mmCIF file of C-alpha atoms in Angstrom:
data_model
loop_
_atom_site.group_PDB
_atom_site.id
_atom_site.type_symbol
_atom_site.label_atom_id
_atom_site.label_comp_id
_atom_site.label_asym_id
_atom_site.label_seq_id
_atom_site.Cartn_x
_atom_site.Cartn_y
_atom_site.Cartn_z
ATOM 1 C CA UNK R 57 37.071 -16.935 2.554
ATOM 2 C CA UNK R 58 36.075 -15.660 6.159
ATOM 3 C CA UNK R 59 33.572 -17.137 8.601
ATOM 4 C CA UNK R 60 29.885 -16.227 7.969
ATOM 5 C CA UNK R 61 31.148 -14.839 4.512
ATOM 6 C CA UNK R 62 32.668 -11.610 6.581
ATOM 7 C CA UNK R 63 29.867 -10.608 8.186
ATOM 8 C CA UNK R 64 29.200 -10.788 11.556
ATOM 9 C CA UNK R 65 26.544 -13.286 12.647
ATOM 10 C CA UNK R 66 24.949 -10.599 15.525
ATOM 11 C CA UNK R 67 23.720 -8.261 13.071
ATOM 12 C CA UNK R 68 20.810 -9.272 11.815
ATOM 13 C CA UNK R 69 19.071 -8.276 8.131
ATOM 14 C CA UNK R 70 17.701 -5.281 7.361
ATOM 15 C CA UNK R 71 13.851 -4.704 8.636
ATOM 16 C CA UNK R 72 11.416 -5.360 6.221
ATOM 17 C CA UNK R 73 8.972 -2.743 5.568
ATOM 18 C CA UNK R 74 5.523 -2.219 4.969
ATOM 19 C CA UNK R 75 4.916 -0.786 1.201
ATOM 20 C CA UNK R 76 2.676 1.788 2.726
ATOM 21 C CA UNK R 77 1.777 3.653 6.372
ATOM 22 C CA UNK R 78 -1.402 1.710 7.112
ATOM 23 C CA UNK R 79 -2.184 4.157 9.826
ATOM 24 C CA UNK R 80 -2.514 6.935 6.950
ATOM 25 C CA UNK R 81 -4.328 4.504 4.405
ATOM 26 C CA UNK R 82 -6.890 3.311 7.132
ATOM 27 C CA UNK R 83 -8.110 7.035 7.649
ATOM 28 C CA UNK R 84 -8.182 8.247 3.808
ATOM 29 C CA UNK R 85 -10.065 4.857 3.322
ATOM 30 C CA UNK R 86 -12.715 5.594 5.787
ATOM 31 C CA UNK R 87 -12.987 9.605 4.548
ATOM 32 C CA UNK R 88 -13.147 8.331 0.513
ATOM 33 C CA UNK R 89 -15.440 5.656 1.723
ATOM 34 C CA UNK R 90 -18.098 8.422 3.484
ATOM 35 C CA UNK R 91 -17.232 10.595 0.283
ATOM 36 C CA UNK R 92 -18.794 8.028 -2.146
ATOM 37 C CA UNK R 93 -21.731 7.343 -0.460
ATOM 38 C CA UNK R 94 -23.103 11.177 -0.461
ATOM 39 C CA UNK R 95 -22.299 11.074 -4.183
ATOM 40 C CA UNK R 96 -24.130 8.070 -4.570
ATOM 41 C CA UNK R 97 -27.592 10.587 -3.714
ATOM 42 C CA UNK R 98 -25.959 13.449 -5.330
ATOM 43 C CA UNK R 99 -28.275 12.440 -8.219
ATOM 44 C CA UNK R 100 -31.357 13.456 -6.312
ATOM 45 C CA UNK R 101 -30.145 17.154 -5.347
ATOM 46 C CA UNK R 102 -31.758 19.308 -8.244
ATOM 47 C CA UNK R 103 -29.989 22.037 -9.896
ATOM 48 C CA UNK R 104 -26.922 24.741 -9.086
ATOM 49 C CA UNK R 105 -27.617 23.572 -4.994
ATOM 50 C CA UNK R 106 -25.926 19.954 -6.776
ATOM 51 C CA UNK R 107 -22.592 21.259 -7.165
ATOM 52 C CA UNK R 108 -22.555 23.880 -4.246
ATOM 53 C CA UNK R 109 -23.529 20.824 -1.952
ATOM 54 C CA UNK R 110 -20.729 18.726 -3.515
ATOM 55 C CA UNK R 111 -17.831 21.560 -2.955
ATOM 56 C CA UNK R 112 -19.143 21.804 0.877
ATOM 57 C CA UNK R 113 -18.548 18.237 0.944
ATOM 58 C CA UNK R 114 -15.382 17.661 -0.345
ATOM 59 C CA UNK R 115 -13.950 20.845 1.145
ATOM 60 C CA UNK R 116 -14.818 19.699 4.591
ATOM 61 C CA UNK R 117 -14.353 16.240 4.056
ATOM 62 C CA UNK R 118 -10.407 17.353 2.651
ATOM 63 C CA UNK R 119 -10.157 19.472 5.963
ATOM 64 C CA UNK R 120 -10.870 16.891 8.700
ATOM 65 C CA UNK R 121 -8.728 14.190 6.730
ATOM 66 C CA UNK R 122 -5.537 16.350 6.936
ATOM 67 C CA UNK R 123 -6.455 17.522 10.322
ATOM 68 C CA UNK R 124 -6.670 13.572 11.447
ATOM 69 C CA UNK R 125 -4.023 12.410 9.240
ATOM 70 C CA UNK R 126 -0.606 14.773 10.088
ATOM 71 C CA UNK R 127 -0.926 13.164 13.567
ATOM 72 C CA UNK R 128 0.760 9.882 12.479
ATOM 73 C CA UNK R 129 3.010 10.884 9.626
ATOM 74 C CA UNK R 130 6.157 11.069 10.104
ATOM 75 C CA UNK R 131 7.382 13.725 7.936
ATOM 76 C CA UNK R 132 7.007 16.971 9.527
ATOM 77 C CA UNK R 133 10.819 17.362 8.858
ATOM 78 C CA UNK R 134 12.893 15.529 6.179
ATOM 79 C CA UNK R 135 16.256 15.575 5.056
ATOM 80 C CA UNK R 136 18.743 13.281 2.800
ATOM 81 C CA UNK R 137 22.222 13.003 2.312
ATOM 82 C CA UNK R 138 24.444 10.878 0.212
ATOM 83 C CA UNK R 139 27.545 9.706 2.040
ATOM 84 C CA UNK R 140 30.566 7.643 2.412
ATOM 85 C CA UNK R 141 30.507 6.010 5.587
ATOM 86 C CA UNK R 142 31.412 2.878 8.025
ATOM 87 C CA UNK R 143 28.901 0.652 7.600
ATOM 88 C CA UNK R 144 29.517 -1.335 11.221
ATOM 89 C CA UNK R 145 31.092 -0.360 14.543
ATOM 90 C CA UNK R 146 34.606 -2.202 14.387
ATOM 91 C CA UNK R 147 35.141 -2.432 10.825
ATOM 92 C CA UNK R 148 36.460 -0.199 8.850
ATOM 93 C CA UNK R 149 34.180 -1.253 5.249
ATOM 94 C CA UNK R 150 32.974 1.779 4.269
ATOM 95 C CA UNK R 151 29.933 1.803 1.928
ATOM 96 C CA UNK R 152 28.000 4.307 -0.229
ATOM 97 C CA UNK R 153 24.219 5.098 1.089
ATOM 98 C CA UNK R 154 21.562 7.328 1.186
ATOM 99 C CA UNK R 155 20.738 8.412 4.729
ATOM 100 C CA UNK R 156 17.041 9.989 5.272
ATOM 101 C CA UNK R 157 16.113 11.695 8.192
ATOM 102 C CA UNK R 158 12.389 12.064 9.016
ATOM 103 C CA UNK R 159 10.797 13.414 11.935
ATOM 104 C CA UNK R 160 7.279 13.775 13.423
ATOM 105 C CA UNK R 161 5.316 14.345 16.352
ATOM 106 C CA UNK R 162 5.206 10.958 18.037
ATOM 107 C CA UNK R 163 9.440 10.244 17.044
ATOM 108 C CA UNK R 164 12.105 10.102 14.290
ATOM 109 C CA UNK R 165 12.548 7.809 11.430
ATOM 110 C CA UNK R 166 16.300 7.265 10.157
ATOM 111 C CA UNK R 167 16.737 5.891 6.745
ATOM 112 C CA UNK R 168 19.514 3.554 5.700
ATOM 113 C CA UNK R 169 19.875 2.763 1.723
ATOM 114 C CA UNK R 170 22.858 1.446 -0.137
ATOM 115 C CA UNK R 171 23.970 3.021 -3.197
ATOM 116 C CA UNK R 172 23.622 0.310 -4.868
ATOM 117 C CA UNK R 173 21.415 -1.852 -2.223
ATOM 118 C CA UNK R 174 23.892 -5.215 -2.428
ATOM 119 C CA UNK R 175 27.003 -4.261 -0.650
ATOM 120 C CA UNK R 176 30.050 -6.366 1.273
ATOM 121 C CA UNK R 177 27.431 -9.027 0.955
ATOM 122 C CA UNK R 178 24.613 -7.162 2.458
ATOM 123 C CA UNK R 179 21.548 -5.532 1.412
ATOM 124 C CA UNK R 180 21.449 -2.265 2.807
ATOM 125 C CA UNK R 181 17.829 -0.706 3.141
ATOM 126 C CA UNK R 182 16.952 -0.200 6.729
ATOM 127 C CA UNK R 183 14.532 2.326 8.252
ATOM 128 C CA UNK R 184 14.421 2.212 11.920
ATOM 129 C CA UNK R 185 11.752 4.391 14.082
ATOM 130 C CA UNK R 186 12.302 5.874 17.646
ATOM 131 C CA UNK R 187 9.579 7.394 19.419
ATOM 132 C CA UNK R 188 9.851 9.969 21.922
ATOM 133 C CA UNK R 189 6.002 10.518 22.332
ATOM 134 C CA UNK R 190 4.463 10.466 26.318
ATOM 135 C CA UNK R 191 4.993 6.690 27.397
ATOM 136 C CA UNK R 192 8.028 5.435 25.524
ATOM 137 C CA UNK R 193 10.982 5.643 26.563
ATOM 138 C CA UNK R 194 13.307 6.747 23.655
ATOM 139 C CA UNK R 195 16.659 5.966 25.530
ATOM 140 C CA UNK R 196 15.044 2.140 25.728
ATOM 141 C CA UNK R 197 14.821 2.035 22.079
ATOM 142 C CA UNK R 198 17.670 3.401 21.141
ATOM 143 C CA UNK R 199 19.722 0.931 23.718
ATOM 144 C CA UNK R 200 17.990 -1.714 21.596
ATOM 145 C CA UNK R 201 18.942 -0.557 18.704
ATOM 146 C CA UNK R 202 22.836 -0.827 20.501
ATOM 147 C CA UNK R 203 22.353 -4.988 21.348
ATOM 148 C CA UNK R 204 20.911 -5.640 17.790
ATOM 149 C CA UNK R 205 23.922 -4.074 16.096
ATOM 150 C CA UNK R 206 22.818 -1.536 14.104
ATOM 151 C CA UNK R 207 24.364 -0.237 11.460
ATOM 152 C CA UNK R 208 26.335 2.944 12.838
ATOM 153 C CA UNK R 209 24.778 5.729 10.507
ATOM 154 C CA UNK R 210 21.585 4.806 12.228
ATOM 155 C CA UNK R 211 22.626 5.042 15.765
ATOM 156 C CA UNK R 212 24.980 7.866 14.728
ATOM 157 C CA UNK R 213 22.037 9.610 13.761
ATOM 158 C CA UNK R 214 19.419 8.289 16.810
ATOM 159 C CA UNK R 215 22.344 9.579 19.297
ATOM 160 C CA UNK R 216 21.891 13.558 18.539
ATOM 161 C CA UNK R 217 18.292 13.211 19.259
ATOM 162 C CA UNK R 218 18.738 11.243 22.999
ATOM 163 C CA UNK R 219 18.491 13.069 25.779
ATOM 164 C CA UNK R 220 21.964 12.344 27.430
ATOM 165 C CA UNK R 221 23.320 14.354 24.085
ATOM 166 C CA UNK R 222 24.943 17.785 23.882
ATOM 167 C CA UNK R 223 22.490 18.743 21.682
ATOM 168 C CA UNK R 224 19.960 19.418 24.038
ATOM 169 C CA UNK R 225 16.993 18.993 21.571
ATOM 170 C CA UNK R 226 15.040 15.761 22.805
ATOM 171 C CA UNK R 227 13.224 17.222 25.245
ATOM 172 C CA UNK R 228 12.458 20.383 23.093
ATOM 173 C CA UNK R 229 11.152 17.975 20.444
ATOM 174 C CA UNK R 230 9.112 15.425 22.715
ATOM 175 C CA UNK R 231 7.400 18.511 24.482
ATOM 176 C CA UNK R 232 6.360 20.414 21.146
ATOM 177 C CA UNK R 233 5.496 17.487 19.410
ATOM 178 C CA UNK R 234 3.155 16.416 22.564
ATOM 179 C CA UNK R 235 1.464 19.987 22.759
ATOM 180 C CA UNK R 236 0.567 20.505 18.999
ATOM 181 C CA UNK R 237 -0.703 16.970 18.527
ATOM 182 C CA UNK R 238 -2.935 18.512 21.567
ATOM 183 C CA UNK R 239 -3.643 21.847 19.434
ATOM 184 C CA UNK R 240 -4.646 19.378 16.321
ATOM 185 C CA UNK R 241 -6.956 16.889 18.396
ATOM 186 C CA UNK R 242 -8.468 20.668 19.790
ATOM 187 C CA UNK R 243 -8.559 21.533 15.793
ATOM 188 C CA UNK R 244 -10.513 18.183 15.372
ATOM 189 C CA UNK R 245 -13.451 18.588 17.535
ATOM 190 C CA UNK R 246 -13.564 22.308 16.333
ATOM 191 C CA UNK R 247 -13.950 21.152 12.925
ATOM 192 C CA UNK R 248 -16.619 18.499 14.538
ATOM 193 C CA UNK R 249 -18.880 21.573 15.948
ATOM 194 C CA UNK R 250 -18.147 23.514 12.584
ATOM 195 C CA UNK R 251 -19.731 20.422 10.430
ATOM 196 C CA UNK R 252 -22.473 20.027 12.322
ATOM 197 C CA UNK R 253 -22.895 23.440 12.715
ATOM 198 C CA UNK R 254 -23.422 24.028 9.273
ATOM 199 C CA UNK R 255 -25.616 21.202 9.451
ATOM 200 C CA UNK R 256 -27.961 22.821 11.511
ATOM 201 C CA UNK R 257 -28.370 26.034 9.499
ATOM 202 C CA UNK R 258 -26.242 28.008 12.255
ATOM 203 C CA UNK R 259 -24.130 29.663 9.989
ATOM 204 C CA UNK R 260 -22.622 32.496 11.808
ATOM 205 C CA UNK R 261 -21.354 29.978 14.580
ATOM 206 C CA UNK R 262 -20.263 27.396 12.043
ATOM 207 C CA UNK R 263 -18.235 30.553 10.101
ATOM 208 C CA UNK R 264 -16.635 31.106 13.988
ATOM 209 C CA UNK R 265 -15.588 27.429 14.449
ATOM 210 C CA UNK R 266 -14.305 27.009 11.298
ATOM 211 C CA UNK R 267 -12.241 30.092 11.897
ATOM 212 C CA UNK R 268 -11.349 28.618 15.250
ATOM 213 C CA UNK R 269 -9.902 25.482 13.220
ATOM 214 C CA UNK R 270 -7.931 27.603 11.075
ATOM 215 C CA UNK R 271 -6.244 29.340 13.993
ATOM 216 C CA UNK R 272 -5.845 26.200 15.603
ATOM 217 C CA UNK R 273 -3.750 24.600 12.760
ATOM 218 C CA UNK R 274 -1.656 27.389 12.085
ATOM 219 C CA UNK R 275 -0.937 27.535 16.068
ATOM 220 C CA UNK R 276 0.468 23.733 16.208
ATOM 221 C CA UNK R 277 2.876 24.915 13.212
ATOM 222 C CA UNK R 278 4.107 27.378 15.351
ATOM 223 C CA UNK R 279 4.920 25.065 17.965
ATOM 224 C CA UNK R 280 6.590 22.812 16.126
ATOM 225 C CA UNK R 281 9.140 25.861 14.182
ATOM 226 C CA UNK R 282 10.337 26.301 17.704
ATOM 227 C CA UNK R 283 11.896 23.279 18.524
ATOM 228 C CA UNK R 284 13.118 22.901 14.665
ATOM 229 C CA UNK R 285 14.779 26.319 15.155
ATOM 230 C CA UNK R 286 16.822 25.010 18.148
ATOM 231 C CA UNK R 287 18.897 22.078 16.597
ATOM 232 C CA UNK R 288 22.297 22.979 17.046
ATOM 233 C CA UNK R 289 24.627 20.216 16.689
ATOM 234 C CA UNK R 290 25.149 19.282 12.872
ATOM 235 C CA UNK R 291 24.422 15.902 11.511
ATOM 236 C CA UNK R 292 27.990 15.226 10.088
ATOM 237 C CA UNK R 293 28.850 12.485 7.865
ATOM 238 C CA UNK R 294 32.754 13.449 6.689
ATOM 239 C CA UNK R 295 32.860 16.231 4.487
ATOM 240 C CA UNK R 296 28.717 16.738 4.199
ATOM 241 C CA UNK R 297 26.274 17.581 6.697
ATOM 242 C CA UNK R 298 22.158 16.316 6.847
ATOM 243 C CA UNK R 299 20.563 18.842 6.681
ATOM 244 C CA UNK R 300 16.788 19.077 7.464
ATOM 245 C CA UNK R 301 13.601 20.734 6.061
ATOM 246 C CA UNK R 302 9.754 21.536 6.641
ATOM 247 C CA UNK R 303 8.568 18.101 5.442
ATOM 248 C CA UNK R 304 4.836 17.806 3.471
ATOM 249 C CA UNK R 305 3.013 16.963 6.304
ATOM 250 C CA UNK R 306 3.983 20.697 7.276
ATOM 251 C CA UNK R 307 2.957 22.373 4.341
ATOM 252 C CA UNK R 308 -0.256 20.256 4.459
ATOM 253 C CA UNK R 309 -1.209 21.011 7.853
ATOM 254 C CA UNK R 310 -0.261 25.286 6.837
ATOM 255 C CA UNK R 311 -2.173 25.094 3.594
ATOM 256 C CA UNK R 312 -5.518 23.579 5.448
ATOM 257 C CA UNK R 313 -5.121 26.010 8.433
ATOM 258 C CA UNK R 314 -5.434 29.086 5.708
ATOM 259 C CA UNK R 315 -7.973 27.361 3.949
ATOM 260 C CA UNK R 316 -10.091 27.590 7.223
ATOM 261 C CA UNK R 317 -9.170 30.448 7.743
ATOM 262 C CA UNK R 318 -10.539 32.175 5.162
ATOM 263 C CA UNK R 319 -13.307 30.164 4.794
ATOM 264 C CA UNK R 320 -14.255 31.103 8.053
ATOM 265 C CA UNK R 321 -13.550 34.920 7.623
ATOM 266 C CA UNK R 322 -15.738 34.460 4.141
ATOM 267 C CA UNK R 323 -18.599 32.994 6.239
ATOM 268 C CA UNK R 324 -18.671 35.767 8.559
ATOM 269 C CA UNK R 325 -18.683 38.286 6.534
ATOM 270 C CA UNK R 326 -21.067 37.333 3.997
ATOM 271 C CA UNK R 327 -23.268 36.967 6.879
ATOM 272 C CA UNK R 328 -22.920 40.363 7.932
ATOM 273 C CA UNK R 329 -22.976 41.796 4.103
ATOM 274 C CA UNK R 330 -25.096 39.589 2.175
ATOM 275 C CA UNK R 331 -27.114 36.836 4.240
ATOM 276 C CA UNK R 332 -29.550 36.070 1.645
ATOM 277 C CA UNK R 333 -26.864 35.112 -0.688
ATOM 278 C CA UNK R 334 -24.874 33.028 1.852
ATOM 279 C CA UNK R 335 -28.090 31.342 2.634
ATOM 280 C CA UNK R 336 -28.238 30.657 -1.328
ATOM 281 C CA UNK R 337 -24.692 28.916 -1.037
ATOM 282 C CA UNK R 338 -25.752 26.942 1.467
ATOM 283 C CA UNK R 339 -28.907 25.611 -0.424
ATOM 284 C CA UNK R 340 -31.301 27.250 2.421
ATOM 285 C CA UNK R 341 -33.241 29.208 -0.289
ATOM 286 C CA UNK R 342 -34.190 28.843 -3.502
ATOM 287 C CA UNK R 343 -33.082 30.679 -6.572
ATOM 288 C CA UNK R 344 -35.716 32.297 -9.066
ATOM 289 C CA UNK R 345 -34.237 29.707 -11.565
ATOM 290 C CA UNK R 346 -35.249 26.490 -9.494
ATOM 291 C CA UNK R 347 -38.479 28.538 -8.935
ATOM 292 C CA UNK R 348 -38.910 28.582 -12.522
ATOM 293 C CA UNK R 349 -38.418 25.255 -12.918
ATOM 294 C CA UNK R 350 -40.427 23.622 -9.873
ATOM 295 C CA UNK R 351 -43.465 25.619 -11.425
ATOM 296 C CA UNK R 352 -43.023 24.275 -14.947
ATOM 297 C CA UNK R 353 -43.414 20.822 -14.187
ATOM 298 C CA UNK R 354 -46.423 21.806 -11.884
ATOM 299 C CA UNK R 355 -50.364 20.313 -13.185
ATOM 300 C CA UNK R 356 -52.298 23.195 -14.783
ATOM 301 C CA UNK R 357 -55.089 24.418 -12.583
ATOM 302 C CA UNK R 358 -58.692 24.076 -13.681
ATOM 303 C CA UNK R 359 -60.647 26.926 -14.633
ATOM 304 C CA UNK R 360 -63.843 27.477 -13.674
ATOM 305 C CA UNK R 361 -65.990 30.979 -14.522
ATOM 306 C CA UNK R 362 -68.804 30.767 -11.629
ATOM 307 C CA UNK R 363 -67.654 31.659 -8.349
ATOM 308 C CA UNK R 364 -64.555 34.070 -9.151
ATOM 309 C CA UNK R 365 -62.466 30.743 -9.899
ATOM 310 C CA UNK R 366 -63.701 28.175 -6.998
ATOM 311 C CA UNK R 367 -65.041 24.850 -7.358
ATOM 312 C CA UNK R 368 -68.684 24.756 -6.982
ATOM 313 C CA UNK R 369 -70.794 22.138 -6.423
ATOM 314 C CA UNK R 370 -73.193 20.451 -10.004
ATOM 315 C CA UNK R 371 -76.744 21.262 -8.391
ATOM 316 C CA UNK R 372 -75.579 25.176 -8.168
ATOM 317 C CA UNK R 373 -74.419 25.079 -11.047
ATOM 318 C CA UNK R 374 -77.870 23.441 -13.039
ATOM 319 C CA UNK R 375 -80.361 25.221 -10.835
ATOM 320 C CA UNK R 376 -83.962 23.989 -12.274
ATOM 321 C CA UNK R 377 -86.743 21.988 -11.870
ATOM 322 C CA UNK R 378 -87.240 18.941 -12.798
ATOM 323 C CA UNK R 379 -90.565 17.674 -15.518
ATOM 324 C CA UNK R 380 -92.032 14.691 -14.515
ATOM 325 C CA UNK R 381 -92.624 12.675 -17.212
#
């Protein structure tokens, strides 16, 4: 039996954490939220234009949620590893965990989780954020991390990312992740002009801005591949390494940048080829089928024989004179 059950009394529990990123629910709340109420008067849109209008909305909708959404998430890059490890600094417990790496513009998430949770009479499930982004001061942070005792994966982990390491790569990674969360806020407002744009029957410019979003996107992800590509110290953890990946927010932000794209390039050239039937898609003329329609429901018009077909007043139509009786 050791004091404080052997562990030691300046390390405090693990951080508890938030079921969810509230930053990324907030802004998919607010885009489903705008989504239902145009499908509450989708009712009132006749016809094919009812399900052309609804792709246009979703599809733009889906592009300016991603667009606003990969700038908090913090999975741009991701790794995991399963290692035996020390656990604290002076001790030599060792303990089985998971350890998750996760990075993203604004800083670096490191992941902690015991394999099983309840360990040497701890629960092990931490998941500690350090942000390098313009303003914080990421050598602050991680010095705080130091004087609350830490476990040492974390900080072993935080330390190859500081800028007094070898490794060179905080400054690479602070800079890039600064300039394409710039290139994404530029892919924003682009995306702004595009939607209303389109809005105002300006098709040909909407087509361009919409391509301009595309390029936009696809720029930031170039960005950030060059300061991944420069991490050269491995992430060692005895005989295995963490290794990193693209992470979904990547893939999310490459898949909507080639979605504009080609929407864009499709807009353009149907504009050039075939503007009648672009102006079709984009319910600014009618088909000979809603034509068809409209005039079916239409009142018959009255016939008349005098007049070739006009309305003409009763006393030209009764000339005569009257009998007095």
């Amino acid at each position: 039996m050791t004091l404080w059950n052997g562990s030691y009394p300046f390390y405090p529990g693990a951080n508890a954490c938030f079921p969810f990123d509230t930053t990324r629910a907030v802004i998919v709340t607010v885009f489903l939220s705008v989504l239902a109420t145009f499908i509450i008067i989708l009712p009132g849109i006749p016809g094919r234009r009812r399900l052309l209008w609804f792709l246009q909305l979703v599809l733009g909708l889906f592009v300016g949620a991603v667009i606003l959404n990969v700038q908090f998430t913090r999975d741009w890059e991701r790794g995991w590893v399963q290692a035996n490890t020390s656990y604290k600094a002076f001790s030599p417990a060792q303990v089985s965990a998971d350890i998750g790496l996760h990075i993203g513009l604004a800083g670096l998430n490191v992941t902690l989780r015991g394999n099983p949770v309840q360990q040497i009479n701890e629960t092990i499930n931490y998941n500690e954020h350090f942000s390098w982004s313009f303003g914080e001061d990421y050598e602050l942070s991680y010095s705080q991390g130091l004087h609350r005792g830490l476990p040492s994966p974390i900080l072993y982990v935080a330390e190859k990312f500081s800028g007094q390491s070898p490794c060179g790569v905080h400054g690479q990674y602070r800079i890039a992740g600064h300039y394409v969360s710039l290139t994404l806020w530029l892919a924003f407002c682009t995306w702004l002009i595009s939607i209303l744009l389109f809005s105002m029957s300006i098709l040909l410019y909407g087509g361009q801005m919409l391509l301009l979003t595309g390029t936009l996107i696809l720029s930031s992800l170039l960005l950030f591949s060059t300061a991944r590509n420069s991490l050269r110290c491995p992430i060692q953890f005895g005989p295995v390494s963490l290794r990193t990946d693209y992470g979904e927010s990547f893939w999310l932000a490459l898949a909507t940048g080639l979605l504009c794209l080609l929407l864009g390039l499709a807009v353009i050239i149907l504009n050039s080829v075939q503007p009648q039937k672009l102006k079709l898609i984009f319910s600014l003329e009618r088909s000979s089928e809603e034509e068809q329609w409209e005039q079916s429901w239409l009142p018959a018009q009255p016939s008349c024989s005098a007049q070739g077909g006009f309305m003409v007043p009763l006393g030209e139509l009764c000339p005569g004179t009257a009998t007095r009786l």
